[in-house]
PDB file of C-alpha atoms and ligand atoms in Angstrom:
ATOM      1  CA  UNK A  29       3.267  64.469 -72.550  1.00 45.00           C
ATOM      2  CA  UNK A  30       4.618  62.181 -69.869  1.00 61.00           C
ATOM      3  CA  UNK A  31       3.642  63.329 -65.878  1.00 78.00           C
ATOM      4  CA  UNK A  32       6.249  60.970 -64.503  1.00 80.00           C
ATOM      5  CA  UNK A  33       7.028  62.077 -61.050  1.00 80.00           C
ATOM      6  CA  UNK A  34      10.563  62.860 -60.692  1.00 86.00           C
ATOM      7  CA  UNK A  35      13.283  61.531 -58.526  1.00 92.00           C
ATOM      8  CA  UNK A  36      15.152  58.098 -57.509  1.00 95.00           C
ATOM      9  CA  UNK A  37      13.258  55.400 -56.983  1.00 97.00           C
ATOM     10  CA  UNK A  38      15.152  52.040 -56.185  1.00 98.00           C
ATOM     11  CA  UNK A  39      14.719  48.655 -54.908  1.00 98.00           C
ATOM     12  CA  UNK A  40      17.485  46.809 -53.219  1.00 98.00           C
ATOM     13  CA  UNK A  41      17.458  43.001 -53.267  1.00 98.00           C
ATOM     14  CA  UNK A  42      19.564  40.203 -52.113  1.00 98.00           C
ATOM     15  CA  UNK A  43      20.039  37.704 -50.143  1.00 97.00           C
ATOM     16  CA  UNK A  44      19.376  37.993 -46.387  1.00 97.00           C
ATOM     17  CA  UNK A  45      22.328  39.535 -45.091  1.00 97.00           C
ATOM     18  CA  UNK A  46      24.304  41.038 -48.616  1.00 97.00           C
ATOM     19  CA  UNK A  47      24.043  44.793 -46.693  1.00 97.00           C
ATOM     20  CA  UNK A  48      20.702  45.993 -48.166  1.00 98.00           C
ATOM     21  CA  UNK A  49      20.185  47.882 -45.055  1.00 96.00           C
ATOM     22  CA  UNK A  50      23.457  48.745 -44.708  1.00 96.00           C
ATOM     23  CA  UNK A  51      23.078  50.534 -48.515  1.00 97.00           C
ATOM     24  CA  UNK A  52      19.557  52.135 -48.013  1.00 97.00           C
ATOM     25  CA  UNK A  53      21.300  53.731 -45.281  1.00 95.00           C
ATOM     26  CA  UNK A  54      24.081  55.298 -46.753  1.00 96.00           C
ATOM     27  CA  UNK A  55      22.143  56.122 -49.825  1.00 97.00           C
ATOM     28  CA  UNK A  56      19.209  57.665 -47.681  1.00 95.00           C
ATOM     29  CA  UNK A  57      22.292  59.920 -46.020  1.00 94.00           C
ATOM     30  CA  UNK A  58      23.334  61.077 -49.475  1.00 94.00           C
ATOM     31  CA  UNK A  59      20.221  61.507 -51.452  1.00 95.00           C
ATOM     32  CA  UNK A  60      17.292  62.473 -48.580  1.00 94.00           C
ATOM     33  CA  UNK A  61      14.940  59.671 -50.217  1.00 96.00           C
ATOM     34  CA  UNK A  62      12.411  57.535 -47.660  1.00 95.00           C
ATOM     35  CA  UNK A  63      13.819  54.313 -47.082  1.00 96.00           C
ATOM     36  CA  UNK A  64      11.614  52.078 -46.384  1.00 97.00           C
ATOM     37  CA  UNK A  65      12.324  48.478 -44.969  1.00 97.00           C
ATOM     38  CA  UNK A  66       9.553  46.116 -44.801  1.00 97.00           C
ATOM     39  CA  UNK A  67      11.663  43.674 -42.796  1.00 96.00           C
ATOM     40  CA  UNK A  68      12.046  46.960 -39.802  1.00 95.00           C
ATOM     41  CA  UNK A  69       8.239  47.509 -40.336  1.00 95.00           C
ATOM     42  CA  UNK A  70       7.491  43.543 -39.775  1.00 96.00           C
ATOM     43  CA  UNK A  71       9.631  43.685 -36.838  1.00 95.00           C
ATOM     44  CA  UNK A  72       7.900  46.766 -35.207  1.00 93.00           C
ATOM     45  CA  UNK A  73       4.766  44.793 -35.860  1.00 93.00           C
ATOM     46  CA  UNK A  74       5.977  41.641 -33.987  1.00 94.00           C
ATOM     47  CA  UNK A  75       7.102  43.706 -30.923  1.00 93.00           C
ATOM     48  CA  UNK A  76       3.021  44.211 -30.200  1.00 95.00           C
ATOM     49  CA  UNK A  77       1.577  41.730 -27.633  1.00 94.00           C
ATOM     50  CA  UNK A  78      -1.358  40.891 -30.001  1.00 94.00           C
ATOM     51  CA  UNK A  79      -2.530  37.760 -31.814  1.00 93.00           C
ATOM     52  CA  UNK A  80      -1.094  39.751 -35.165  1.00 91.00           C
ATOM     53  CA  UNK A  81       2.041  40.282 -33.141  1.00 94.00           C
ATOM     54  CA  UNK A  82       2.811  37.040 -31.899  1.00 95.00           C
ATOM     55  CA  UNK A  83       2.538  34.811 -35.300  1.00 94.00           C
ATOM     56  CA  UNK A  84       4.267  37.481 -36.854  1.00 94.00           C
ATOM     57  CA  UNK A  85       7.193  36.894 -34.140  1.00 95.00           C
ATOM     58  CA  UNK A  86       6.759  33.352 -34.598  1.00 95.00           C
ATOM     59  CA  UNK A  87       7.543  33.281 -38.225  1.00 95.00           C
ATOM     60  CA  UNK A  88      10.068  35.768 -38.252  1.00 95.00           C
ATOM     61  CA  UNK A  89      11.987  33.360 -35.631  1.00 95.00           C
ATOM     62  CA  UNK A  90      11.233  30.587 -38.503  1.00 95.00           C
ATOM     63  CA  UNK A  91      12.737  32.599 -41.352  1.00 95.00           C
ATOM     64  CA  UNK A  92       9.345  32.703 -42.507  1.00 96.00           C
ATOM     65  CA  UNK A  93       7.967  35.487 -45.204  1.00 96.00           C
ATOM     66  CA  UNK A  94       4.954  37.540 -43.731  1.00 96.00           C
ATOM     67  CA  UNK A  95       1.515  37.034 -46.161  1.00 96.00           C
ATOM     68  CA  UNK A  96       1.763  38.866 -49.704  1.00 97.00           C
ATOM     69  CA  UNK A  97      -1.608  40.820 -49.094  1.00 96.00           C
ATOM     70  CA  UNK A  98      -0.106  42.698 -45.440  1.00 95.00           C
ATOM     71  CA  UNK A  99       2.875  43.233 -46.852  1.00 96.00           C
ATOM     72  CA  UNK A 100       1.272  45.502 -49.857  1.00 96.00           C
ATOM     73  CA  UNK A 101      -1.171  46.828 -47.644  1.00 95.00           C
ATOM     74  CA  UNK A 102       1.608  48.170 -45.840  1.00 95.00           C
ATOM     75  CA  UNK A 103       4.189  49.247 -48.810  1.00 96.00           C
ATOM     76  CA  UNK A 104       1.152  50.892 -50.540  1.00 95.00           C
ATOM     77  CA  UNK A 105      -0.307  52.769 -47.407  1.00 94.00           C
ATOM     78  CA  UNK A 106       3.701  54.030 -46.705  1.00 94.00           C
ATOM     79  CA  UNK A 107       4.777  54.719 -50.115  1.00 93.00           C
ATOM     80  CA  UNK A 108       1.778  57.148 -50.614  1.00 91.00           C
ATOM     81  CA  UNK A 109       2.735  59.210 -47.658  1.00 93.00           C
ATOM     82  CA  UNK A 110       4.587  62.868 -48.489  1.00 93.00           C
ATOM     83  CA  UNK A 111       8.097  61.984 -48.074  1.00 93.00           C
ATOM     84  CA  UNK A 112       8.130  58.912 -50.034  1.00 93.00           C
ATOM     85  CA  UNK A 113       6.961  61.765 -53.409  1.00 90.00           C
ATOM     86  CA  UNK A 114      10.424  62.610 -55.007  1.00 90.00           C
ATOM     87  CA  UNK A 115      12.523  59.181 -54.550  1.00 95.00           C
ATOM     88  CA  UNK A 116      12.387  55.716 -52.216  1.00 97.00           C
ATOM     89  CA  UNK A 117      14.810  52.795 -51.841  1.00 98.00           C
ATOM     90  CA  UNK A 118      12.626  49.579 -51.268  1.00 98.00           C
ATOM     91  CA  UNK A 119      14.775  47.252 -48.964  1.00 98.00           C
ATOM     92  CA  UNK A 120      13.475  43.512 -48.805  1.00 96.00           C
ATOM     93  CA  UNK A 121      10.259  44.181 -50.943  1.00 98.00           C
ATOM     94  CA  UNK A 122       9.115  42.870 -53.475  1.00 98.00           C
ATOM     95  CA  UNK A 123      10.102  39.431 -52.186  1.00 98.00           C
ATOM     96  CA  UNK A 124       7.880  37.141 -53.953  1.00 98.00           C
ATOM     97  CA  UNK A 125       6.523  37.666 -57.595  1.00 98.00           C
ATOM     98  CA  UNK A 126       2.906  38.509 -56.570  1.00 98.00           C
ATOM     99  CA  UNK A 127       4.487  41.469 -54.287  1.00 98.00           C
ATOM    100  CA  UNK A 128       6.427  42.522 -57.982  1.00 98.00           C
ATOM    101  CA  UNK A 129       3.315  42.325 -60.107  1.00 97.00           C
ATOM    102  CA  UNK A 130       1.088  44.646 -57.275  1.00 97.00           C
ATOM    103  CA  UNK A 131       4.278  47.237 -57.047  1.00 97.00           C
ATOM    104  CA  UNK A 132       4.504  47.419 -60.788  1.00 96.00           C
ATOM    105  CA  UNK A 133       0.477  48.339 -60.500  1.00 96.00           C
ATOM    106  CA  UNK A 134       0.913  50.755 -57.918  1.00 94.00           C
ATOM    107  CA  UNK A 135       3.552  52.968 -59.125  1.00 94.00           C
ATOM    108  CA  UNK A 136       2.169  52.769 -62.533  1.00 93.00           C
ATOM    109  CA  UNK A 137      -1.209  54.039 -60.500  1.00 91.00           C
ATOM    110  CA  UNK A 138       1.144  57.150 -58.723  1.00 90.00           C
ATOM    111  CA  UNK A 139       2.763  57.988 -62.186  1.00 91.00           C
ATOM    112  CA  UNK A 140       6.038  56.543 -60.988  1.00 93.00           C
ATOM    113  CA  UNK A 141       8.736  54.850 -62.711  1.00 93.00           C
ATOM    114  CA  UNK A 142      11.299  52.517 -60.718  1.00 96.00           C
ATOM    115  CA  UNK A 143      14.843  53.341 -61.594  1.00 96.00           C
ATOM    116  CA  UNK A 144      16.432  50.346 -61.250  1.00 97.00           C
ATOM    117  CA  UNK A 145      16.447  47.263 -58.957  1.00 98.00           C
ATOM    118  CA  UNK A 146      19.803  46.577 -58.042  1.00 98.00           C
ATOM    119  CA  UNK A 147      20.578  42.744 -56.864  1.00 98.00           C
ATOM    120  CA  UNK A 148      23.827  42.973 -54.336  1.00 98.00           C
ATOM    121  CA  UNK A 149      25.329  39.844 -54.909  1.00 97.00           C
ATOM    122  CA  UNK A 150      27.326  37.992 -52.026  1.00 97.00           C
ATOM    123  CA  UNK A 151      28.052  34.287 -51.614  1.00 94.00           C
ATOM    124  CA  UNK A 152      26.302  32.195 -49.114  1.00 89.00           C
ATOM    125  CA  UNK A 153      29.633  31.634 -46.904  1.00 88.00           C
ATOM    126  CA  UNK A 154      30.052  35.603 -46.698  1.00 95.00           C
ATOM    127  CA  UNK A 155      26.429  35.716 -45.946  1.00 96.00           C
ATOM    128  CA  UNK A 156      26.388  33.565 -42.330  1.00 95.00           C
ATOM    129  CA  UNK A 157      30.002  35.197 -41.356  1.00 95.00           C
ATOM    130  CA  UNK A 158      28.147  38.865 -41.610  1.00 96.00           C
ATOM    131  CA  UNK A 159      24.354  37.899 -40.411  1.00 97.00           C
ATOM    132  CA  UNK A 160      26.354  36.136 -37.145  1.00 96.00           C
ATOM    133  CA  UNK A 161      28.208  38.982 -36.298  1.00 97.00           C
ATOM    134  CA  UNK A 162      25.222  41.985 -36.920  1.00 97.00           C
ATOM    135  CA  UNK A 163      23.898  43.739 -34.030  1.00 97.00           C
ATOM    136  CA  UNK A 164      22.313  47.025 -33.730  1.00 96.00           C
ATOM    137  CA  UNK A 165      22.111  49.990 -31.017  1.00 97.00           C
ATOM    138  CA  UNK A 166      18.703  49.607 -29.295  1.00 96.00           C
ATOM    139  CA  UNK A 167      18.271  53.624 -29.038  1.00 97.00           C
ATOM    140  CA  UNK A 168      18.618  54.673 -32.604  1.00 94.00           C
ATOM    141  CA  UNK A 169      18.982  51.644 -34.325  1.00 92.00           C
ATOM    142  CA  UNK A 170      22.708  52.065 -36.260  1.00 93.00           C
ATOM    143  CA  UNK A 171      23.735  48.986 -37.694  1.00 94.00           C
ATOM    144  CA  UNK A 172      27.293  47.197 -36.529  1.00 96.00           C
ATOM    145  CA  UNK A 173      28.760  43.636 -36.675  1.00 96.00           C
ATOM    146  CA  UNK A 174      31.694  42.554 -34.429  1.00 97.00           C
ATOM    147  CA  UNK A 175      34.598  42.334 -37.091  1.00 95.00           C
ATOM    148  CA  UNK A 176      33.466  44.814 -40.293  1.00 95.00           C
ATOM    149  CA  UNK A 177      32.084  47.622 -38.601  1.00 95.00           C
ATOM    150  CA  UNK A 178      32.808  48.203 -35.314  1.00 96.00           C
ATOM    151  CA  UNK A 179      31.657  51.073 -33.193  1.00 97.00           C
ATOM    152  CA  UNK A 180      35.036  53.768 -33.150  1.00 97.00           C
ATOM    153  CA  UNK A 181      34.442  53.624 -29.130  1.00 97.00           C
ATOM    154  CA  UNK A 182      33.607  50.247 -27.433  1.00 96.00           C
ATOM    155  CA  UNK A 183      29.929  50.052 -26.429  1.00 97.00           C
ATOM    156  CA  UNK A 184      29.275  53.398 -27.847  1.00 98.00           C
ATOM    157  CA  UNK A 185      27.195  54.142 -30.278  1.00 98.00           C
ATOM    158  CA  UNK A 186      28.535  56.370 -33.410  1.00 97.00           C
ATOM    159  CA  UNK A 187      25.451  58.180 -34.379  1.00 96.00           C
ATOM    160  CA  UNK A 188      23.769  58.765 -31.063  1.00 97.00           C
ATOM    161  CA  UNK A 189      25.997  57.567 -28.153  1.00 98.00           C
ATOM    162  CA  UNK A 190      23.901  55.121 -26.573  1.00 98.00           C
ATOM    163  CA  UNK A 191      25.294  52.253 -24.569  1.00 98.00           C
ATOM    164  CA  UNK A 192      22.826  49.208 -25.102  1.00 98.00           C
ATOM    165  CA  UNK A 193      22.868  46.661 -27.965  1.00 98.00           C
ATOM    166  CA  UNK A 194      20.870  43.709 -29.350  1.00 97.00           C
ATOM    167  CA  UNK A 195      20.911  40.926 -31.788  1.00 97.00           C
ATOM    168  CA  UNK A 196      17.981  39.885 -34.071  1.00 95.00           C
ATOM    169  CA  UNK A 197      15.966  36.837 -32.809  1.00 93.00           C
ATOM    170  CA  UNK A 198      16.373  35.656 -36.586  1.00 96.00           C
ATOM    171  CA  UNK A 199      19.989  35.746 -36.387  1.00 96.00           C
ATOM    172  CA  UNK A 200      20.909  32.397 -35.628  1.00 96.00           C
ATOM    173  CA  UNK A 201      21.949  29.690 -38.263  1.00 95.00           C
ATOM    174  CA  UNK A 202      19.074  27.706 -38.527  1.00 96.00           C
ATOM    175  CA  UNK A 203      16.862  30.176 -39.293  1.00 96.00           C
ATOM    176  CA  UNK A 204      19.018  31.851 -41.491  1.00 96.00           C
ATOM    177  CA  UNK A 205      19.215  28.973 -43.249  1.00 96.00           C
ATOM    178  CA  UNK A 206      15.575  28.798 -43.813  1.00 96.00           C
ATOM    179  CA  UNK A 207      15.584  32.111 -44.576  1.00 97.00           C
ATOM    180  CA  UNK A 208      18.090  31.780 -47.911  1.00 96.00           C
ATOM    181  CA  UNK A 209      15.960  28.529 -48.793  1.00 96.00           C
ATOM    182  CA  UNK A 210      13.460  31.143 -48.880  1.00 97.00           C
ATOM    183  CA  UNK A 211      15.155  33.462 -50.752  1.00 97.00           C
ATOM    184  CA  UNK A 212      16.473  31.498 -53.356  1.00 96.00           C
ATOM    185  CA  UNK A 213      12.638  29.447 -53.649  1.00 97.00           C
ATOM    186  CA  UNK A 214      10.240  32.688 -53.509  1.00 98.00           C
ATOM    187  CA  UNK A 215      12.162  36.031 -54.386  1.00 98.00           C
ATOM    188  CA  UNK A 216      14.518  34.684 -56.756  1.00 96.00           C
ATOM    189  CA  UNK A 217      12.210  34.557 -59.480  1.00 97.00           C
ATOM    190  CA  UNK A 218      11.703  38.626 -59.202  1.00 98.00           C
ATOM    191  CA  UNK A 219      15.236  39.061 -60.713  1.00 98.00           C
ATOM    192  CA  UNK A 220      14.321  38.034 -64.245  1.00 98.00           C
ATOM    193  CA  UNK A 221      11.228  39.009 -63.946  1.00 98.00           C
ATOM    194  CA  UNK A 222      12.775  42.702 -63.610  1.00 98.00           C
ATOM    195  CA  UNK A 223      15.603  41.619 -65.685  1.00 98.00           C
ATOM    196  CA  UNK A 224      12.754  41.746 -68.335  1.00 98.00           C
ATOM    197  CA  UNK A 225      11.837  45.325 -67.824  1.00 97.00           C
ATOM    198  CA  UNK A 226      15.351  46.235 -68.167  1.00 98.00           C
ATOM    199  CA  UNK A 227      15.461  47.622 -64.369  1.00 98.00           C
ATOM    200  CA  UNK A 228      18.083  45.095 -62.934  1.00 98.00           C
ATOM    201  CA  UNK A 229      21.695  46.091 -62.401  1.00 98.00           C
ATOM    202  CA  UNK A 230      23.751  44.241 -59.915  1.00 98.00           C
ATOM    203  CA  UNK A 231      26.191  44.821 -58.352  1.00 98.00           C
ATOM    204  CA  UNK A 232      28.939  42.764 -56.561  1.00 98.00           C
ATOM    205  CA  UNK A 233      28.783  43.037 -52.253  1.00 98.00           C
ATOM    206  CA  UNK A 234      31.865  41.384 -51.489  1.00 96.00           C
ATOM    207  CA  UNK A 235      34.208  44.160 -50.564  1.00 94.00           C
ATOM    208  CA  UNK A 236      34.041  46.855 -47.844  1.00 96.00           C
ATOM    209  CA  UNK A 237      30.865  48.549 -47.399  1.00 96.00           C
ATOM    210  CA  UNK A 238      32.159  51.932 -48.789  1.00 96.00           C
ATOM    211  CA  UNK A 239      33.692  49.894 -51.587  1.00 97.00           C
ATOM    212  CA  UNK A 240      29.936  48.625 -52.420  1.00 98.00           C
ATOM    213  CA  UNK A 241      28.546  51.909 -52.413  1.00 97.00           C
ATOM    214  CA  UNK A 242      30.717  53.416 -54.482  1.00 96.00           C
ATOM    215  CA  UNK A 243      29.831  50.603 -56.729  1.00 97.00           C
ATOM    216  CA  UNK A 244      26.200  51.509 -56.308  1.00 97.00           C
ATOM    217  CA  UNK A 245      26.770  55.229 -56.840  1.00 96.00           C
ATOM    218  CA  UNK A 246      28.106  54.302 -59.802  1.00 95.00           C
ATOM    219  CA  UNK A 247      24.906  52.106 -61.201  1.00 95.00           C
ATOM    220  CA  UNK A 248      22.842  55.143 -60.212  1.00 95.00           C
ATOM    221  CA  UNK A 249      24.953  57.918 -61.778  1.00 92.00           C
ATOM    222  CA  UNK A 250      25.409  59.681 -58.315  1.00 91.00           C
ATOM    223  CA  UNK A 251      28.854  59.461 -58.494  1.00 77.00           C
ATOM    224  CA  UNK A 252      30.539  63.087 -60.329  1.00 71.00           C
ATOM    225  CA  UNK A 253      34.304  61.807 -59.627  1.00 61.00           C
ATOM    226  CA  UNK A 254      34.287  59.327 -62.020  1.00 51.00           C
TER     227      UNK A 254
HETATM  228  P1  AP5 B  14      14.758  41.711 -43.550  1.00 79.40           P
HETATM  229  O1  AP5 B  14      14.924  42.494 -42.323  1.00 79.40           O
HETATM  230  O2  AP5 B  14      14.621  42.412 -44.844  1.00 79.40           O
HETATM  231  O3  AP5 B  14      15.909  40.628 -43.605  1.00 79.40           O
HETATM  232  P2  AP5 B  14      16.766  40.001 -44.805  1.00 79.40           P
HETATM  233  O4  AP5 B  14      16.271  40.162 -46.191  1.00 79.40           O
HETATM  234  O5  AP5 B  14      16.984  38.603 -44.365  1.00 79.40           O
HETATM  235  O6  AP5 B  14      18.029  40.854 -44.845  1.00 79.40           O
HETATM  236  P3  AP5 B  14      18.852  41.334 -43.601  1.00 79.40           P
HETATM  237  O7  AP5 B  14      18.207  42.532 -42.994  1.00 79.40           O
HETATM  238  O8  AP5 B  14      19.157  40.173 -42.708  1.00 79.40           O
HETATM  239  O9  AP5 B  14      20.227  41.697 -44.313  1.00 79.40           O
HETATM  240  P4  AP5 B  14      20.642  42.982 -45.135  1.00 79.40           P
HETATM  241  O10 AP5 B  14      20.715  42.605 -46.577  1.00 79.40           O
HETATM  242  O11 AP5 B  14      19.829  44.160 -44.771  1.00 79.40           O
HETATM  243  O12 AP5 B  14      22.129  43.116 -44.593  1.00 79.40           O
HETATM  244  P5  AP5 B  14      22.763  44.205 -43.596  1.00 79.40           P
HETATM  245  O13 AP5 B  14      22.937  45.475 -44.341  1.00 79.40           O
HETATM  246  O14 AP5 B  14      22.080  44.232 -42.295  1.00 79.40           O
HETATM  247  O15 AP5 B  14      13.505  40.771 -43.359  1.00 79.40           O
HETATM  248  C1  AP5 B  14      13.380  39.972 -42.208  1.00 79.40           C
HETATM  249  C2  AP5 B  14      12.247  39.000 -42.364  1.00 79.40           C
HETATM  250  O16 AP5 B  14      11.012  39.711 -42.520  1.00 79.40           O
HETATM  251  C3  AP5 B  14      12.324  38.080 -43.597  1.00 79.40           C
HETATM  252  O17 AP5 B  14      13.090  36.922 -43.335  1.00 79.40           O
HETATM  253  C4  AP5 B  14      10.863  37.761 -43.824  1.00 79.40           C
HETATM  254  O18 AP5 B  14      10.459  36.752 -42.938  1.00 79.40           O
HETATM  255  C5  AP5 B  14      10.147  39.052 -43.436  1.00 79.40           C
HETATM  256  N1  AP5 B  14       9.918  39.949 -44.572  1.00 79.40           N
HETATM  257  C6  AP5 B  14      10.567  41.118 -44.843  1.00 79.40           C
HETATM  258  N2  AP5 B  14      10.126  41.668 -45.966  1.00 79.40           N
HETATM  259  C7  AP5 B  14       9.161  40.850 -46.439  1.00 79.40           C
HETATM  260  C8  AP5 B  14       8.347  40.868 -47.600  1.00 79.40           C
HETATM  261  N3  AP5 B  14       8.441  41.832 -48.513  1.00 79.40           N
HETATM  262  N4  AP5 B  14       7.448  39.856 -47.768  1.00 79.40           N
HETATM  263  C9  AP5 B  14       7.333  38.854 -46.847  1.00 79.40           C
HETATM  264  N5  AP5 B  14       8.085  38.772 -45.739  1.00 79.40           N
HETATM  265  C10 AP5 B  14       9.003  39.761 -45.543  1.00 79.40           C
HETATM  266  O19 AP5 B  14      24.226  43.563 -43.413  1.00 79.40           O
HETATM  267  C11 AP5 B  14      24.406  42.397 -42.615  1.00 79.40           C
HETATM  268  C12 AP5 B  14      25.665  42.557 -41.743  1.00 79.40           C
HETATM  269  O20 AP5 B  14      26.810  42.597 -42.595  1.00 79.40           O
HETATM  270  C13 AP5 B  14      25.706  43.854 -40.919  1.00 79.40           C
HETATM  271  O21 AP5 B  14      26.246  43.580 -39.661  1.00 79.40           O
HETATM  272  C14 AP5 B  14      26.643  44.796 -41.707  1.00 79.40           C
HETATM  273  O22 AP5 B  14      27.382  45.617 -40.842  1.00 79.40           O
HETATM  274  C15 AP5 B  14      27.557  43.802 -42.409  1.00 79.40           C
HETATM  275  N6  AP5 B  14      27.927  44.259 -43.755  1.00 79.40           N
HETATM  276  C16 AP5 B  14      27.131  44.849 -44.684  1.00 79.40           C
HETATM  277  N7  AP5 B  14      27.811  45.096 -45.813  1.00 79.40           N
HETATM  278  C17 AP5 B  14      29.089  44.644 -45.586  1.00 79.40           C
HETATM  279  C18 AP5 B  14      30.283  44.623 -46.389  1.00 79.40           C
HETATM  280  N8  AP5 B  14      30.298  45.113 -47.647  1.00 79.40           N
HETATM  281  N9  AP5 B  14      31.387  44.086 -45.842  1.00 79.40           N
HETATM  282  C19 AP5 B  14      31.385  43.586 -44.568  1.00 79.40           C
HETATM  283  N10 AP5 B  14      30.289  43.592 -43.759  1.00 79.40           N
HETATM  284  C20 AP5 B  14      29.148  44.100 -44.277  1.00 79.40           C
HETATM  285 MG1   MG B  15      18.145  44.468 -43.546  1.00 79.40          MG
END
């Protein structure tokens, strides 16, 4: 008899930029399920004023992809803990195929199956146009960007009404530039590599962000109105 755990377990990948975070969010409102964003976690890390810290801010400025073994150290330390036990949504990891092998280890370790990885798709021009225009509130940390979602009151943010916004320091086109070299050289080759397992579903990002996650609903079999 199988002792699967139970629940929804996803990965979201993509291309810097194709609204993986803007996704995990909505999903995480719907479902309840940890999400769990290695980029945010990375970032928290290179806020510290320690040696760790500062490369990490250095290469994060570069568009460059922290080391394989910290990343799994983290992912494996946070996907133990309690409310990561009846569904997650991965965003931004696995990113290389090393990080893909260790994650198929360690849920096969926790009894856990992945539901699917689903690949949002968006073309490099749409990718620039969105990354430019992201910013985020610096209380809660709600996502925006200047033309496709706006905040309904200037300067104000939706969820929790704070006043102050900022940019990412990797937001700029050079780096994002390295940062889709990257993408396309070292997490690429995850997709068939879960193509393989039968786990990948993708799904197209280029309309609104409520028309992509009705798309995704769909793909997961959330959605009873259809
Ligand atoms: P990470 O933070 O994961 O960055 P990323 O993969 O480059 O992706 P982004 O967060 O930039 O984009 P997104 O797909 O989340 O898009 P969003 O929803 O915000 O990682 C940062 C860095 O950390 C990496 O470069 C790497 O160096 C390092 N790192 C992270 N994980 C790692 C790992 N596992 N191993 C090694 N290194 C790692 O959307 C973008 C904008 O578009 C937003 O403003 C949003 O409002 C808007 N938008 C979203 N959807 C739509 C839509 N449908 N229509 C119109 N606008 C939209
Ligand atoms: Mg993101």
């Amino acid at each position: 008899m199988s002792n699967l755990k139970q629940g929804l377990f996803v990965v979201f990948t993509g291309a810097p930029g194709c609204g993986k975070g803007t996704q995990a969010r909505i999903l995480k409102e719907r479902t309840h399920i940890c999400h769990l964003s290695t980029g945010e976690m990375l970032r928290q890390f290179a806020e510290k004023d320690t040696p760790l810290g500062r490369s990490l801010k250095a290469a994060l400025e570069r568009g460059e992809f922290a080391s394989d073994a910290m990343i799994i150290e983290m992912v494996k330390n946070r996907i133990a803990e309690p409310d990561c036990a009846n569904g997650f949504i991965l965003d931004g990891f696995p990113r290389t195929l090393p990080q893909a092998e260790v994650l198929e280890d360690m849920l096969a370790e926790q009894n856990v199956k992945l539901s699917a990885v689903l690949e949002i798709q968006v073309p490099d021009e749409i990718i620039m146009e969105r990354i430019l225009g992201r910013y985020a509130c610096m209380q809660c940390g709600a996502g925006y960007h200047d033309k496709f979602q706006k905040t309904k009151i200037y300067g104000v943010c939706d969820v929790c009404g704070g006043t102050e916004f900022a940019r990412r320091q990797d937001d700029n086109r050079g780096t994002v530039q390295n940062r889709l070299v990257n993408y396309r050289l070292l997490t690429y080759p995850t997709i068939p590599f879960f193509e393989a397992r039968g786990l990948l579903k993708t799904v197209d990002g280029t309309g609104t962000i409520d028309a992509v996650s009705r798309k995704i609903e769909d793909v997961l079999g959330l959605r009873d109105d259809v």
